[in-house]
XYZ file of C-alpha atoms in Angstrom:
646
model
C 88.036 -28.463 -218.689
C 89.153 -31.498 -220.707
C 89.442 -33.586 -217.542
C 85.925 -32.567 -216.456
C 84.527 -33.481 -219.882
C 86.269 -36.851 -219.718
C 84.808 -37.530 -216.263
C 81.292 -36.644 -217.437
C 81.565 -38.924 -220.465
C 83.027 -41.701 -218.328
C 80.203 -41.410 -215.758
C 77.549 -41.366 -218.495
C 78.979 -44.543 -220.029
C 78.996 -46.300 -216.656
C 75.364 -45.362 -215.940
C 74.296 -46.465 -219.433
C 75.929 -49.874 -218.987
C 74.315 -50.274 -215.550
C 70.870 -49.444 -216.977
C 71.351 -51.892 -219.867
C 72.360 -54.678 -217.476
C 69.275 -54.084 -215.313
C 67.006 -54.236 -218.377
C 68.695 -57.426 -219.615
C 68.172 -59.105 -216.245
C 64.499 -58.128 -216.323
C 64.133 -59.641 -219.798
C 65.883 -62.840 -218.686
C 63.372 -63.196 -215.841
C 60.479 -62.547 -218.240
C 61.721 -64.966 -220.913
C 60.547 -68.215 -219.330
C 57.036 -66.935 -218.563
C 56.358 -64.671 -221.576
C 58.963 -65.055 -224.349
C 56.889 -62.973 -226.808
C 56.907 -59.940 -224.486
C 60.595 -60.524 -223.751
C 61.362 -60.547 -227.491
C 59.555 -57.226 -228.015
C 61.528 -55.653 -225.168
C 64.951 -56.864 -226.337
C 64.121 -55.847 -229.924
C 63.342 -52.321 -228.701
C 66.673 -52.215 -226.860
C 68.463 -53.356 -230.026
C 66.916 -50.449 -231.950
C 67.937 -47.988 -229.226
C 71.543 -49.206 -229.425
C 71.857 -49.678 -233.180
C 74.864 -47.310 -233.217
C 76.461 -48.751 -230.077
C 79.916 -50.307 -229.902
C 80.533 -53.973 -230.646
C 80.631 -55.072 -226.999
C 77.249 -53.510 -226.233
C 75.695 -55.097 -229.312
C 77.179 -58.459 -228.321
C 75.447 -58.234 -224.935
C 72.117 -57.422 -226.565
C 72.519 -60.274 -229.079
C 73.298 -62.659 -226.210
C 70.033 -61.808 -224.453
C 68.099 -61.969 -227.726
C 69.521 -65.445 -228.384
C 68.240 -66.631 -224.996
C 64.757 -65.277 -225.746
C 64.738 -66.977 -229.164
C 65.613 -70.310 -227.545
C 62.463 -70.078 -225.430
C 60.568 -69.130 -228.598
C 61.934 -72.412 -230.059
C 63.888 -70.624 -232.835
C 67.055 -72.624 -232.218
C 68.752 -71.810 -235.550
C 68.290 -68.055 -235.140
C 69.331 -68.217 -231.498
C 72.466 -70.195 -232.346
C 73.518 -67.685 -234.997
C 73.165 -64.674 -232.694
C 74.750 -66.424 -229.726
C 77.771 -67.586 -231.750
C 78.501 -64.018 -232.892
C 78.091 -62.692 -229.347
C 80.367 -65.468 -228.069
C 83.105 -64.533 -230.556
C 83.097 -60.928 -229.273
C 83.090 -61.905 -225.595
C 85.869 -64.448 -226.147
C 88.137 -61.554 -227.121
C 87.294 -59.460 -224.053
C 87.244 -62.415 -221.665
C 84.275 -61.105 -219.648
C 83.340 -64.029 -217.395
C 79.797 -62.765 -216.844
C 79.038 -62.605 -220.573
C 80.818 -65.843 -221.435
C 78.697 -67.585 -218.786
C 75.552 -66.333 -220.540
C 76.827 -67.463 -223.958
C 77.722 -70.937 -222.719
C 74.323 -71.233 -221.025
C 72.549 -70.524 -224.316
C 74.808 -73.034 -226.085
C 73.869 -75.618 -223.455
C 70.131 -74.980 -223.855
C 70.342 -75.299 -227.644
C 72.272 -78.579 -227.388
C 69.875 -79.920 -224.753
C 66.809 -79.162 -226.892
C 68.495 -81.053 -229.736
C 69.186 -84.009 -227.412
C 72.925 -83.463 -227.896
C 73.778 -84.390 -224.325
C 77.531 -84.522 -224.802
C 77.636 -80.853 -225.752
C 74.840 -79.759 -223.420
C 76.674 -81.154 -220.386
C 79.967 -79.692 -221.623
C 78.423 -76.230 -222.037
C 76.553 -76.370 -218.721
C 79.831 -77.195 -216.942
C 81.547 -74.254 -218.649
C 78.621 -72.014 -217.714
C 79.105 -72.978 -214.073
C 82.841 -72.244 -214.301
C 82.310 -68.674 -215.516
C 79.204 -68.046 -213.401
C 81.163 -68.946 -210.262
C 83.844 -66.416 -211.195
C 81.305 -63.638 -211.782
C 79.047 -64.709 -208.869
C 75.925 -65.079 -211.037
C 73.902 -67.144 -208.588
C 70.717 -67.209 -210.681
C 72.665 -68.596 -213.643
C 74.300 -71.151 -211.337
C 70.831 -72.325 -210.284
C 69.701 -72.610 -213.906
C 72.884 -74.373 -215.068
C 72.814 -76.970 -212.322
C 69.121 -77.536 -213.045
C 69.972 -77.927 -216.741
C 72.635 -80.511 -215.869
C 70.103 -82.320 -213.695
C 67.618 -82.546 -216.576
C 70.342 -83.632 -219.031
C 71.337 -86.488 -216.712
C 67.658 -87.213 -216.178
C 67.237 -87.687 -219.940
C 70.303 -89.954 -219.796
C 68.498 -92.052 -217.102
C 71.211 -91.219 -214.539
C 68.819 -90.147 -211.792
C 71.328 -90.120 -208.924
C 73.520 -87.559 -210.679
C 70.388 -85.658 -211.641
C 69.437 -85.405 -207.950
C 72.953 -84.244 -207.038
C 72.787 -81.364 -209.488
C 69.202 -80.350 -208.659
C 70.106 -80.208 -204.955
C 73.107 -78.066 -205.819
C 70.809 -75.788 -207.812
C 68.551 -75.361 -204.779
C 71.555 -74.687 -202.518
C 72.236 -71.384 -204.333
C 68.955 -70.039 -202.925
C 71.009 -69.149 -199.830
C 73.155 -66.695 -201.828
C 70.322 -65.271 -203.917
C 66.748 -66.190 -202.955
C 64.490 -66.348 -206.030
C 61.038 -67.949 -205.574
C 60.580 -68.599 -209.309
C 63.950 -70.296 -209.756
C 63.305 -72.308 -206.615
C 59.913 -73.399 -207.955
C 61.422 -74.549 -211.293
C 64.070 -76.537 -209.399
C 61.457 -78.090 -207.102
C 59.401 -79.070 -210.158
C 62.501 -80.631 -211.739
C 63.197 -82.495 -208.500
C 59.634 -83.796 -208.511
C 60.080 -85.013 -212.099
C 63.294 -86.853 -211.147
C 61.534 -88.633 -208.277
C 58.667 -89.512 -210.636
C 61.099 -91.151 -213.033
C 62.687 -92.979 -210.072
C 59.212 -94.325 -209.254
C 58.692 -92.475 -205.958
C 55.358 -90.815 -206.775
C 54.640 -89.737 -203.192
C 57.724 -87.506 -202.975
C 57.271 -86.425 -206.599
C 53.732 -85.187 -205.856
C 54.975 -83.181 -202.844
C 57.597 -81.270 -204.838
C 55.348 -80.746 -207.864
C 52.479 -79.430 -205.724
C 54.789 -77.002 -203.902
C 56.138 -75.719 -207.236
C 52.642 -75.435 -208.770
C 51.306 -73.455 -205.786
C 54.247 -71.038 -206.023
C 53.701 -70.427 -209.755
C 49.933 -70.079 -209.328
C 50.352 -67.544 -206.524
C 52.801 -65.529 -208.650
C 50.591 -65.721 -211.770
C 53.370 -67.466 -213.710
C 51.446 -69.400 -216.378
C 54.586 -70.733 -218.047
C 55.702 -72.229 -214.750
C 52.263 -73.689 -214.103
C 52.216 -75.356 -217.527
C 55.727 -76.706 -216.901
C 54.626 -78.319 -213.628
C 51.285 -79.622 -214.949
C 53.080 -81.315 -217.862
C 55.148 -83.428 -215.455
C 52.530 -83.681 -212.727
C 49.948 -85.203 -215.074
C 52.159 -88.265 -215.619
C 52.036 -88.990 -211.872
C 48.340 -89.864 -212.379
C 48.774 -92.782 -214.777
C 46.402 -94.758 -212.568
C 43.768 -92.034 -212.879
C 43.422 -91.457 -216.609
C 40.787 -88.731 -216.314
C 42.934 -86.673 -213.907
C 45.917 -87.299 -216.190
C 43.930 -85.966 -219.163
C 42.589 -82.981 -217.203
C 46.062 -81.825 -216.133
C 47.698 -82.446 -219.516
C 44.949 -80.649 -221.455
C 45.056 -77.708 -219.004
C 48.827 -77.542 -219.486
C 48.472 -77.640 -223.293
C 45.897 -74.853 -223.227
C 48.508 -72.693 -221.482
C 51.335 -73.819 -223.790
C 49.314 -72.947 -226.890
C 48.962 -69.401 -225.516
C 52.427 -68.684 -224.138
C 54.876 -70.968 -226.012
C 53.331 -73.519 -228.425
C 56.724 -74.709 -229.708
C 58.403 -74.927 -226.311
C 60.192 -78.197 -225.566
C 57.796 -78.927 -222.716
C 54.851 -78.226 -225.024
C 56.163 -80.985 -227.306
C 56.480 -83.308 -224.298
C 52.947 -82.475 -223.182
C 51.465 -83.140 -226.635
C 53.056 -86.577 -226.547
C 51.701 -87.147 -223.029
C 48.157 -86.360 -224.187
C 48.564 -88.761 -227.118
C 49.832 -91.461 -224.746
C 46.938 -90.861 -222.342
C 44.341 -91.253 -225.105
C 46.134 -94.362 -226.425
C 45.989 -96.029 -222.994
C 42.319 -95.079 -222.676
C 41.590 -96.647 -226.090
C 43.533 -99.793 -225.211
C 42.324 -100.443 -221.661
C 39.083 -98.604 -220.973
C 37.483 -96.823 -223.900
C 34.358 -96.225 -221.828
C 36.233 -94.122 -219.267
C 35.415 -90.929 -221.176
C 31.695 -91.568 -221.147
C 29.961 -88.550 -219.671
C 33.044 -86.376 -220.327
C 31.999 -84.116 -223.222
C 35.448 -82.504 -223.504
C 37.116 -85.879 -224.220
C 36.900 -88.183 -227.286
C 34.127 -90.768 -226.996
C 34.784 -94.387 -227.876
C 37.879 -96.332 -228.961
C 38.063 -95.060 -232.541
C 37.832 -91.422 -231.471
C 40.470 -91.961 -228.794
C 42.851 -93.653 -231.283
C 42.365 -90.819 -233.768
C 42.927 -88.150 -231.111
C 46.019 -89.987 -229.862
C 47.514 -90.116 -233.371
C 46.822 -86.407 -233.976
C 48.598 -85.363 -230.779
C 51.518 -87.725 -231.492
C 51.955 -86.390 -235.014
C 51.713 -82.776 -233.871
C 54.366 -83.419 -231.217
C 56.539 -85.307 -233.724
C 56.356 -82.499 -236.286
C 57.460 -79.905 -233.721
C 60.236 -82.185 -232.411
C 61.648 -82.660 -235.921
C 61.344 -78.954 -236.657
C 63.310 -78.109 -233.519
C 65.726 -81.033 -233.996
C 64.738 -82.362 -230.586
C 65.791 -85.948 -231.265
C 64.982 -87.200 -227.792
C 61.376 -86.094 -228.319
C 61.404 -87.651 -231.812
C 62.425 -90.994 -230.264
C 59.659 -90.771 -227.678
C 56.922 -89.823 -230.171
C 57.906 -92.374 -232.870
C 58.070 -95.101 -230.225
C 54.564 -94.235 -229.024
C 53.288 -94.000 -232.611
C 54.691 -97.474 -233.252
C 52.780 -98.746 -230.215
C 49.597 -97.019 -231.394
C 49.888 -98.464 -234.932
C 50.587 -101.918 -233.526
C 47.513 -101.669 -231.299
C 45.504 -100.622 -234.358
C 46.928 -103.586 -236.395
C 48.863 -101.264 -238.762
C 52.019 -103.366 -238.480
C 53.959 -101.764 -241.348
C 53.645 -98.263 -239.848
C 54.477 -99.735 -236.458
C 57.639 -101.337 -237.864
C 58.749 -98.158 -239.655
C 58.346 -96.006 -236.544
C 60.031 -98.572 -234.331
C 62.977 -98.732 -236.721
C 63.375 -94.933 -236.540
C 63.206 -95.137 -232.750
C 65.942 -97.755 -232.484
C 68.252 -95.983 -234.917
C 67.977 -92.627 -233.107
C 68.207 -94.263 -229.708
C 71.481 -95.963 -230.632
C 72.831 -92.641 -231.851
C 71.867 -90.551 -228.836
C 72.286 -93.011 -225.985
C 75.290 -94.935 -227.289
C 78.080 -96.009 -224.960
C 80.436 -93.773 -226.907
C 78.379 -90.711 -225.953
C 78.260 -91.821 -222.335
C 82.046 -92.157 -222.353
C 82.354 -88.667 -223.810
C 80.174 -87.263 -221.030
C 82.293 -89.015 -218.398
C 85.444 -87.616 -220.030
C 83.985 -84.112 -219.936
C 83.435 -84.394 -216.193
C 86.956 -85.689 -215.538
C 88.477 -82.950 -217.707
C 86.571 -80.166 -215.951
C 89.508 -79.287 -213.693
C 91.890 -79.075 -216.641
C 89.460 -76.846 -218.511
C 89.094 -74.628 -215.466
C 92.856 -74.293 -215.136
C 93.468 -73.484 -218.795
C 90.538 -71.093 -218.920
C 91.736 -69.370 -215.768
C 95.200 -68.828 -217.218
C 93.760 -67.449 -220.436
C 91.298 -65.191 -218.654
C 93.956 -63.960 -216.249
C 96.137 -62.963 -219.190
C 93.272 -61.159 -220.918
C 92.205 -59.536 -217.647
C 95.753 -58.345 -216.988
C 95.989 -56.779 -220.425
C 92.614 -55.091 -220.021
C 93.481 -53.808 -216.570
C 96.681 -52.273 -217.854
C 94.776 -50.464 -220.590
C 91.978 -49.333 -218.292
C 94.422 -48.091 -215.688
C 95.753 -45.357 -217.963
C 92.247 -44.226 -218.868
C 91.211 -44.090 -215.240
C 94.370 -42.331 -214.053
C 93.615 -39.263 -216.119
C 90.110 -38.888 -214.716
C 90.970 -39.767 -211.149
C 94.274 -37.890 -210.819
C 92.684 -34.518 -210.060
C 90.206 -36.009 -207.619
C 92.999 -37.972 -205.972
C 95.143 -34.858 -205.520
C 92.281 -32.930 -203.962
C 91.446 -35.894 -201.763
C 95.052 -36.228 -200.605
C 95.290 -32.527 -199.772
C 92.043 -32.587 -197.820
C 93.063 -35.765 -196.054
C 96.477 -34.386 -195.086
C 94.956 -31.146 -193.847
C 92.425 -33.048 -191.789
C 95.073 -35.462 -190.509
C 97.377 -32.616 -189.453
C 94.525 -30.969 -187.584
C 93.725 -34.249 -185.854
C 97.385 -34.768 -184.929
C 97.655 -31.245 -183.487
C 94.463 -31.709 -181.497
C 95.649 -35.084 -180.270
C 98.987 -33.610 -179.222
C 97.268 -30.791 -177.346
C 94.929 -33.240 -175.642
C 97.858 -35.442 -174.627
C 99.759 -32.454 -173.205
C 96.678 -31.306 -171.301
C 96.237 -34.792 -169.851
C 99.896 -34.926 -168.815
C 99.630 -31.483 -167.212
C 96.459 -32.469 -165.378
C 98.110 -35.671 -164.152
C 101.170 -33.745 -162.971
C 98.935 -31.335 -161.035
C 97.146 -34.257 -159.404
C 100.446 -35.872 -158.393
C 101.672 -32.542 -157.004
C 98.463 -32.144 -155.013
C 98.799 -35.655 -153.632
C 102.402 -35.036 -152.705
C 101.620 -31.900 -150.704
C 98.636 -33.632 -149.115
C 100.898 -36.442 -147.961
C 103.442 -33.995 -146.545
C 100.692 -32.204 -144.652
C 98.877 -35.365 -143.612
C 101.604 -37.840 -142.658
C 104.866 -36.093 -141.819
C 103.741 -33.290 -139.546
C 102.805 -35.424 -136.525
C 106.116 -37.287 -135.981
C 108.040 -34.036 -136.564
C 105.721 -32.242 -134.146
C 106.296 -34.954 -131.475
C 110.060 -34.657 -131.892
C 110.026 -30.846 -131.647
C 107.712 -31.018 -128.602
C 110.145 -33.287 -126.756
C 113.188 -31.158 -127.626
C 111.410 -27.972 -126.488
C 110.394 -29.630 -123.219
C 113.951 -30.810 -122.556
C 115.395 -27.400 -123.416
C 112.953 -25.161 -121.597
C 111.907 -27.279 -118.589
C 114.390 -30.084 -118.044
C 113.682 -30.030 -114.295
C 110.143 -31.310 -114.937
C 111.491 -34.634 -116.200
C 112.568 -37.281 -113.726
C 114.744 -40.158 -114.821
C 111.852 -42.506 -115.618
C 109.876 -39.869 -117.540
C 112.968 -38.819 -119.402
C 113.690 -42.413 -120.412
C 110.071 -42.971 -121.435
C 109.877 -39.785 -123.497
C 113.242 -40.484 -125.108
C 111.921 -43.896 -126.147
C 108.764 -42.330 -127.565
C 110.802 -39.687 -129.333
C 113.079 -42.322 -130.831
C 110.015 -44.276 -131.916
C 108.542 -41.129 -133.513
C 111.810 -40.557 -135.365
C 111.778 -44.157 -136.598
C 108.142 -43.763 -137.655
C 109.116 -40.575 -139.460
C 111.833 -42.482 -141.302
C 109.345 -45.241 -142.183
C 106.883 -42.637 -143.442
C 109.620 -41.060 -145.535
C 110.382 -44.475 -146.996
C 106.669 -44.933 -147.711
C 106.582 -41.543 -149.356
C 109.574 -42.480 -151.509
C 107.880 -45.756 -152.395
C 104.672 -43.963 -153.357
C 106.650 -41.423 -155.412
C 108.270 -44.257 -157.322
C 104.813 -45.652 -157.948
C 103.918 -42.455 -159.785
C 106.805 -42.976 -162.202
C 105.751 -44.186 -165.629
C 107.759 -47.427 -165.788
C 108.052 -48.357 -162.092
C 107.119 -51.976 -161.339
C 106.803 -53.683 -157.904
C 109.151 -56.606 -157.237
C 107.117 -59.735 -156.469
C 108.615 -62.587 -154.453
C 107.588 -65.064 -151.748
C 106.889 -63.128 -148.534
C 106.232 -64.852 -145.188
C 103.277 -63.130 -143.543
C 104.719 -63.965 -140.109
C 107.811 -61.817 -140.735
C 105.619 -58.947 -141.942
C 103.545 -59.184 -138.736
C 106.743 -59.108 -136.600
C 107.900 -55.916 -138.338
C 104.491 -54.310 -137.799
C 104.408 -55.378 -134.148
C 107.788 -53.769 -133.582
C 106.725 -50.635 -135.468
C 103.664 -50.067 -133.269
C 105.026 -51.298 -129.906
C 105.078 -47.749 -128.531
C 101.313 -47.397 -129.045
C 100.262 -48.253 -125.485
C 96.726 -46.896 -125.814
C 95.701 -49.656 -128.231
C 95.872 -53.425 -127.828
C 97.302 -54.877 -131.061
C 96.916 -58.604 -131.863
C 98.455 -60.514 -134.819
C 97.177 -63.964 -135.840
C 98.756 -66.202 -138.516
C 97.643 -69.772 -137.719
C 98.333 -71.126 -141.224
C 101.824 -69.575 -141.559
C 100.815 -68.184 -144.937
C 103.324 -67.188 -147.622
C 102.238 -64.662 -150.274
C 103.917 -63.898 -153.608
C 103.946 -60.095 -153.619
C 106.132 -57.034 -152.969
C 106.909 -57.067 -149.234
C 107.565 -53.316 -148.995
C 104.236 -52.506 -150.637
C 102.401 -54.907 -148.306
C 104.040 -53.501 -145.157
C 103.203 -49.967 -146.210
C 99.552 -50.834 -146.838
C 99.159 -52.623 -143.474
C 101.127 -49.943 -141.598
C 98.768 -47.270 -142.918
C 95.615 -49.282 -142.202
C 96.762 -49.940 -138.613
C 97.909 -46.348 -138.176
C 94.551 -45.035 -139.394
C 92.738 -47.380 -136.972
C 94.888 -46.192 -134.035
C 94.204 -42.584 -134.918
C 90.450 -43.237 -135.239
C 90.281 -44.819 -131.735
C 92.250 -42.166 -129.805
C 90.785 -41.782 -126.317
C 88.564 -44.866 -126.646
C 88.736 -47.325 -123.726
C 89.663 -50.954 -124.482
C 90.715 -50.015 -128.034
C 91.769 -53.201 -129.822
C 93.053 -54.033 -133.311
C 93.234 -57.543 -134.746
C 95.413 -58.335 -137.771
C 94.692 -61.820 -139.138
C 95.848 -63.905 -142.104
C 94.124 -66.979 -143.541
C 93.214 -68.705 -146.832
C 89.838 -68.395 -148.523
C 89.269 -70.690 -151.546
C 93.064 -71.075 -151.862
C 93.519 -67.284 -152.021
C 95.512 -65.488 -149.263
C 93.524 -62.976 -147.215
C 94.656 -60.451 -144.553
C 92.141 -58.526 -142.435
C 92.624 -55.489 -140.179
C 89.747 -55.195 -137.682
C 89.112 -52.687 -134.903
C 86.389 -52.189 -132.317
C 86.095 -48.470 -132.935
C 83.032 -46.407 -133.751
C 83.114 -47.276 -137.445
C 83.552 -44.948 -140.410
C 81.255 -43.542 -143.084
C 81.569 -44.536 -146.747
C 82.505 -40.956 -147.621
C 85.590 -41.277 -145.409
C 87.130 -44.187 -147.349
C 85.957 -42.988 -150.751
C 89.607 -42.486 -151.767
C 90.034 -46.287 -151.888
C 87.898 -46.382 -155.041
C 87.970 -42.827 -156.420
C 91.256 -41.533 -157.844
C 90.022 -37.947 -157.535
C 90.081 -38.236 -153.716
C 93.564 -37.526 -152.363
C 93.364 -37.274 -148.567
C 92.387 -40.106 -146.234
C 91.391 -40.069 -142.568
C 93.606 -40.452 -139.529
C 97.355 -40.880 -139.739
C 99.466 -42.735 -142.260
C 99.764 -41.828 -145.902
C 96.027 -42.004 -146.423
C 93.694 -44.180 -148.448
C 95.001 -42.810 -151.721
C 98.385 -44.465 -151.019
C 96.697 -47.712 -149.986
C 94.638 -47.599 -153.175
C 97.636 -47.015 -155.466
C 99.891 -49.606 -153.815
C 97.163 -52.274 -153.660
C 96.418 -51.749 -157.331
C 100.133 -52.082 -158.177
C 100.440 -55.515 -156.492
C 97.096 -56.792 -157.758
C 95.331 -56.787 -154.397
C 91.649 -56.058 -153.793
C 90.754 -53.928 -150.748
C 87.215 -54.157 -149.358
C 85.696 -52.369 -146.347
C 82.965 -53.412 -143.918
C 81.984 -50.923 -141.236
C 78.981 -50.652 -138.917
C 78.386 -47.682 -136.687
C 79.437 -48.522 -133.114
C 80.753 -51.973 -134.053
C 84.113 -51.186 -135.618
C 85.647 -51.478 -139.078
C 87.200 -54.362 -141.040
C 89.551 -53.880 -144.003
C 90.077 -57.039 -146.084
C 93.034 -57.526 -148.456
C 92.431 -60.318 -150.992
C 95.447 -61.368 -153.059
C 95.047 -62.650 -156.635
């Protein structure tokens, strides 16, 4: 009963963790498009699990930190993520550490702390690779691409964005692909290749629009607008449309800050170069003064948000543009003050020292991976040892039952297999016995009968035999006895062939010598004209005894089939065909039906036609020496047996 209770509790805990993970993944997908809704969902989960263990709470806090980053609450996100990270560092869960490092990277990136953002993105990739979190790998590589993009290292940015897109093969995700395509378009824009940039940005925008992802659309429009610097009205239209979305879904988002600055820049350029461009556009400021005022308002709004979120890269951009605006408006003191702030921050963020630190982080990545692997392996080993004892108790009973059932089933299978094997052996023995008796009946009776007939004739009516007849019959009788001996040898050879480990002995055999033996064997057959042809003096690597037996039986069968036929003739020929030895046995008899030589191809047929050991012997011996036997027979035109040697 205790074991059952333990198993139920264990199963419930597993299902609860699985459900929590599924909900967290859903929130992570929702975060970028609707952070407010994502925050409500994760807050509800936190209430549900207020009495949960520390590890569960750490997972919830990790997801909440990610949501708060997208809500631009970097301080709150950092606090929650740091606590979650401290818990996961103890357990060494690669999946959770990857999430914590990703949040750390996002926070550092939004603060323009590129040294730490790149460091944390690299660590995210390390742990995400271990836990096979392909979506996080896409995001992390995209984050690295944007960090290098902000550092003006566009080649490295392209390398990482292409790597981000490559993970689509492992886990296709249209939204992640669209964000990466948009980032790739932005990189090409900064490189000055607007044609390619427009292609990627349009593809990303169409994907987001089709999916109803307003956050994604605003993200693309923010970058896409800048591609239209030569068309200020289109620039303004896109940027204002993007800001309308940002103000609804994420007014303090990093890209919202960027877009506010873009609108300010657009109005500043309009005021400087073509104040009349907005004429007839009621939604846009009219005249230079209105454009300058609108530009300053958007710059200051962007600057206030950038300072609030400690996004120093955005602060540099906005103060630099404000300096340009004040200079254009002849407010030189304000221009100087803003330019001074820009230079000071720029030296801090983009200093050579920081670039060297970033390079060092990349070169040390392998060392970090090694040390982290050793540490994680040690933690994992300790955890596995603890978990093993917990699992043993719950699984022991199930394992015992499983083993018993398996053994019972295996024993039954073994018994059935043994019975089947014995039945097959018995069936094979019966077949061999049947063949043996068929051979005795089919091939040994005739020569014995001829011998007995002669002895009876000599005993009972010796006066009927004159000297010539006596000599002739004695010769025939002797030949029959020799044929009987040859048949007995064939029978012995075939019997050996039925033995389990019997192998034919292959060696070079001159076909001419085989033909001489056959000619001598059949010289008493006066009713048939027998011709042997070997123009190429062929030599075959095979078992000579097997070959003689096969040919002897084919010739014997042909002689038997043509008994009483006038001008009966048999031709035995050897030649080469495509460098393969071939021997044919042809006769001019009446031909045979396919049913009669079925035994050549069907092991269930045991008796052949005519004399000799029958087609079953020919079949077995030919198979043993790797020879193919084919038959061609036409009614009234004779039969040809062809032996083709491999």
